[in-house]
Amino acid sequence: MKAVVIYESLTGTTAKAGEMIAEELTRYGVEAVACSITEVNLPALSAAELVVVGSWTDGLVFAGQKPGRDWRLRKMPVIDGKLAAVYCTYAVKHGKTLPKLERIVRMRGGDTIGGYAIHRKKMEAGVTEFVGRILSALDKQTADAA
Ligand SMILES: Cc1cc2nc3c(=O)[nH]c(=O)nc-3n(C[C@H](O)[C@H](O)[C@H](O)COP(=O)(O)O)c2cc1C
């Protein structure tokens, strides 16, 4: 399976997480590359069966959280028929960032299989957990389809 990780990042944390997610997926046999929402790797996206979309958390720290610069994400290329997973990075509280991001991805045609919030100071553990969940969801999909 091939995958692409598309991230929206203001100060680099979500980009770093995206690169780590792509590496971890590749380590487990899902050939993945990461790219910014401002420079989507279109050949990789067209070849991908799985699209991972990430954003940073924007809010008033304790309230009103949403995906950062969500207008960029709303304009991402259509991904009809592809599986999708979402993640956000955050500092204190992610609130409804993940369901909001999932909604955007579904509106672009993605078939969402889950999401995970990664604390910016616990990136390695967060990436390991998220990729583990993605791989389990993919296994379940394959088992259900058999
Ligand atoms: C304007 C602004 C608002 C933020 N609001 C929140 C928030 O409400 N809750 C939170 O946990 N983190 C918040 N953060 C922190 C970022 O979401 C967090 O540091 C993230 O990992 C940054 O990712 P990036 O480096 O990819 O931009 C905010 C950051 C900025 C710049």
PDB file of N, CA, C and O in Angstrom, residues 33-60:
ATOM      1  N   VAL A  33       5.157   9.139   1.840  1.00  0.00           N
ATOM      2  CA  VAL A  33       5.931  10.384   1.767  1.00  0.00           C
ATOM      3  C   VAL A  33       5.097  11.477   2.421  1.00  0.00           C
ATOM      4  O   VAL A  33       3.864  11.384   2.468  1.00  0.00           O
ATOM      5  N   ALA A  34       5.776  12.511   2.917  1.00  0.00           N
ATOM      6  CA  ALA A  34       5.075  13.628   3.566  1.00  0.00           C
ATOM      7  C   ALA A  34       5.269  14.895   2.741  1.00  0.00           C
ATOM      8  O   ALA A  34       6.308  15.083   2.101  1.00  0.00           O
ATOM      9  N   CYS A  35       4.255  15.757   2.765  1.00  0.00           N
ATOM     10  CA  CYS A  35       4.372  17.043   2.057  1.00  0.00           C
ATOM     11  C   CYS A  35       3.483  18.074   2.734  1.00  0.00           C
ATOM     12  O   CYS A  35       2.541  17.739   3.459  1.00  0.00           O
ATOM     13  N   SER A  36       3.795  19.328   2.444  1.00  0.00           N
ATOM     14  CA  SER A  36       3.008  20.429   3.011  1.00  0.00           C
ATOM     15  C   SER A  36       1.722  20.635   2.210  1.00  0.00           C
ATOM     16  O   SER A  36       1.684  20.376   1.006  1.00  0.00           O
ATOM     17  N   ILE A  37       0.699  21.129   2.879  1.00  0.00           N
ATOM     18  CA  ILE A  37      -0.565  21.453   2.210  1.00  0.00           C
ATOM     19  C   ILE A  37      -0.350  22.515   1.122  1.00  0.00           C
ATOM     20  O   ILE A  37      -1.111  22.603   0.170  1.00  0.00           O
ATOM     21  N   THR A  38       0.721  23.306   1.259  1.00  0.00           N
ATOM     22  CA  THR A  38       0.995  24.350   0.260  1.00  0.00           C
ATOM     23  C   THR A  38       1.760  23.800  -0.945  1.00  0.00           C
ATOM     24  O   THR A  38       1.959  24.507  -1.923  1.00  0.00           O
ATOM     25  N   GLU A  39       2.207  22.553  -0.851  1.00  0.00           N
ATOM     26  CA  GLU A  39       2.994  21.951  -1.939  1.00  0.00           C
ATOM     27  C   GLU A  39       2.684  20.460  -2.003  1.00  0.00           C
ATOM     28  O   GLU A  39       3.575  19.624  -1.813  1.00  0.00           O
ATOM     29  N   VAL A  40       1.416  20.150  -2.270  1.00  0.00           N
ATOM     30  CA  VAL A  40       1.009  18.742  -2.240  1.00  0.00           C
ATOM     31  C   VAL A  40       1.720  17.976  -3.363  1.00  0.00           C
ATOM     32  O   VAL A  40       1.768  18.449  -4.508  1.00  0.00           O
ATOM     33  N   ASN A  41       2.258  16.823  -2.988  1.00  0.00           N
ATOM     34  CA  ASN A  41       2.939  15.951  -3.951  1.00  0.00           C
ATOM     35  C   ASN A  41       1.849  15.204  -4.736  1.00  0.00           C
ATOM     36  O   ASN A  41       1.356  14.166  -4.312  1.00  0.00           O
ATOM     37  N   LEU A  42       1.471  15.771  -5.885  1.00  0.00           N
ATOM     38  CA  LEU A  42       0.314  15.243  -6.623  1.00  0.00           C
ATOM     39  C   LEU A  42       0.532  13.836  -7.175  1.00  0.00           C
ATOM     40  O   LEU A  42      -0.388  13.015  -7.071  1.00  0.00           O
ATOM     41  N   PRO A  43       1.723  13.509  -7.713  1.00  0.00           N
ATOM     42  CA  PRO A  43       1.916  12.118  -8.154  1.00  0.00           C
ATOM     43  C   PRO A  43       1.774  11.130  -6.981  1.00  0.00           C
ATOM     44  O   PRO A  43       1.126  10.087  -7.122  1.00  0.00           O
ATOM     45  N   ALA A  44       2.341  11.498  -5.811  1.00  0.00           N
ATOM     46  CA  ALA A  44       2.238  10.615  -4.639  1.00  0.00           C
ATOM     47  C   ALA A  44       0.783  10.516  -4.188  1.00  0.00           C
ATOM     48  O   ALA A  44       0.304   9.433  -3.827  1.00  0.00           O
ATOM     49  N   LEU A  45       0.070  11.638  -4.242  1.00  0.00           N
ATOM     50  CA  LEU A  45      -1.331  11.617  -3.816  1.00  0.00           C
ATOM     51  C   LEU A  45      -2.156  10.739  -4.752  1.00  0.00           C
ATOM     52  O   LEU A  45      -2.989   9.959  -4.303  1.00  0.00           O
ATOM     53  N   SER A  46      -1.900  10.856  -6.036  1.00  0.00           N
ATOM     54  CA  SER A  46      -2.713  10.079  -6.961  1.00  0.00           C
ATOM     55  C   SER A  46      -2.432   8.579  -6.797  1.00  0.00           C
ATOM     56  O   SER A  46      -3.342   7.766  -6.954  1.00  0.00           O
ATOM     57  N   ALA A  47      -1.211   8.214  -6.424  1.00  0.00           N
ATOM     58  CA  ALA A  47      -0.868   6.790  -6.253  1.00  0.00           C
ATOM     59  C   ALA A  47      -1.298   6.251  -4.880  1.00  0.00           C
ATOM     60  O   ALA A  47      -1.336   5.035  -4.670  1.00  0.00           O
ATOM     61  N   ALA A  48      -1.621   7.141  -3.949  1.00  0.00           N
ATOM     62  CA  ALA A  48      -1.875   6.721  -2.558  1.00  0.00           C
ATOM     63  C   ALA A  48      -3.272   6.133  -2.372  1.00  0.00           C
ATOM     64  O   ALA A  48      -4.248   6.647  -2.907  1.00  0.00           O
ATOM     65  N   GLU A  49      -3.330   5.058  -1.574  1.00  0.00           N
ATOM     66  CA  GLU A  49      -4.641   4.540  -1.157  1.00  0.00           C
ATOM     67  C   GLU A  49      -5.023   5.134   0.197  1.00  0.00           C
ATOM     68  O   GLU A  49      -6.180   5.180   0.555  1.00  0.00           O
ATOM     69  N   LEU A  50      -3.996   5.556   0.941  1.00  0.00           N
ATOM     70  CA  LEU A  50      -4.218   6.138   2.268  1.00  0.00           C
ATOM     71  C   LEU A  50      -3.658   7.568   2.305  1.00  0.00           C
ATOM     72  O   LEU A  50      -2.527   7.804   1.879  1.00  0.00           O
ATOM     73  N   VAL A  51      -4.487   8.498   2.796  1.00  0.00           N
ATOM     74  CA  VAL A  51      -4.049   9.891   2.927  1.00  0.00           C
ATOM     75  C   VAL A  51      -4.143  10.267   4.407  1.00  0.00           C
ATOM     76  O   VAL A  51      -5.213  10.137   5.023  1.00  0.00           O
ATOM     77  N   VAL A  52      -3.027  10.714   4.969  1.00  0.00           N
ATOM     78  CA  VAL A  52      -3.010  11.170   6.366  1.00  0.00           C
ATOM     79  C   VAL A  52      -2.934  12.692   6.332  1.00  0.00           C
ATOM     80  O   VAL A  52      -2.092  13.260   5.633  1.00  0.00           O
ATOM     81  N   VAL A  53      -3.854  13.344   7.052  1.00  0.00           N
ATOM     82  CA  VAL A  53      -3.886  14.807   7.036  1.00  0.00           C
ATOM     83  C   VAL A  53      -3.678  15.328   8.456  1.00  0.00           C
ATOM     84  O   VAL A  53      -4.354  14.885   9.394  1.00  0.00           O
ATOM     85  N   GLY A  54      -2.723  16.263   8.618  1.00  0.00           N
ATOM     86  CA  GLY A  54      -2.412  16.782   9.949  1.00  0.00           C
ATOM     87  C   GLY A  54      -2.459  18.299   9.999  1.00  0.00           C
ATOM     88  O   GLY A  54      -2.184  18.977   9.003  1.00  0.00           O
ATOM     89  N   SER A  55      -2.798  18.816  11.181  1.00  0.00           N
ATOM     90  CA  SER A  55      -2.775  20.273  11.365  1.00  0.00           C
ATOM     91  C   SER A  55      -2.369  20.584  12.799  1.00  0.00           C
ATOM     92  O   SER A  55      -2.393  19.702  13.663  1.00  0.00           O
ATOM     93  N   TRP A  56      -2.014  21.814  13.037  1.00  0.00           N
ATOM     94  CA  TRP A  56      -1.775  22.264  14.403  1.00  0.00           C
ATOM     95  C   TRP A  56      -3.114  22.723  14.988  1.00  0.00           C
ATOM     96  O   TRP A  56      -4.091  22.901  14.260  1.00  0.00           O
ATOM     97  N   THR A  57      -3.141  22.862  16.296  1.00  0.00           N
ATOM     98  CA  THR A  57      -4.360  23.287  16.987  1.00  0.00           C
ATOM     99  C   THR A  57      -4.347  24.802  17.141  1.00  0.00           C
ATOM    100  O   THR A  57      -3.384  25.370  17.662  1.00  0.00           O
ATOM    101  N   ASP A  58      -5.413  25.439  16.673  1.00  0.00           N
ATOM    102  CA  ASP A  58      -5.552  26.887  16.817  1.00  0.00           C
ATOM    103  C   ASP A  58      -6.752  27.159  17.730  1.00  0.00           C
ATOM    104  O   ASP A  58      -7.818  26.583  17.525  1.00  0.00           O
ATOM    105  N   GLY A  59      -6.566  27.979  18.748  1.00  0.00           N
ATOM    106  CA  GLY A  59      -7.685  28.278  19.632  1.00  0.00           C
ATOM    107  C   GLY A  59      -7.292  29.291  20.674  1.00  0.00           C
ATOM    108  O   GLY A  59      -6.258  29.955  20.560  1.00  0.00           O
ATOM    109  N   LEU A  60      -8.115  29.370  21.690  1.00  0.00           N
ATOM    110  CA  LEU A  60      -7.845  30.309  22.783  1.00  0.00           C
ATOM    111  C   LEU A  60      -7.260  29.530  23.953  1.00  0.00           C
ATOM    112  O   LEU A  60      -7.584  29.772  25.109  1.00  0.00           O
TER     113      LEU A  60
END
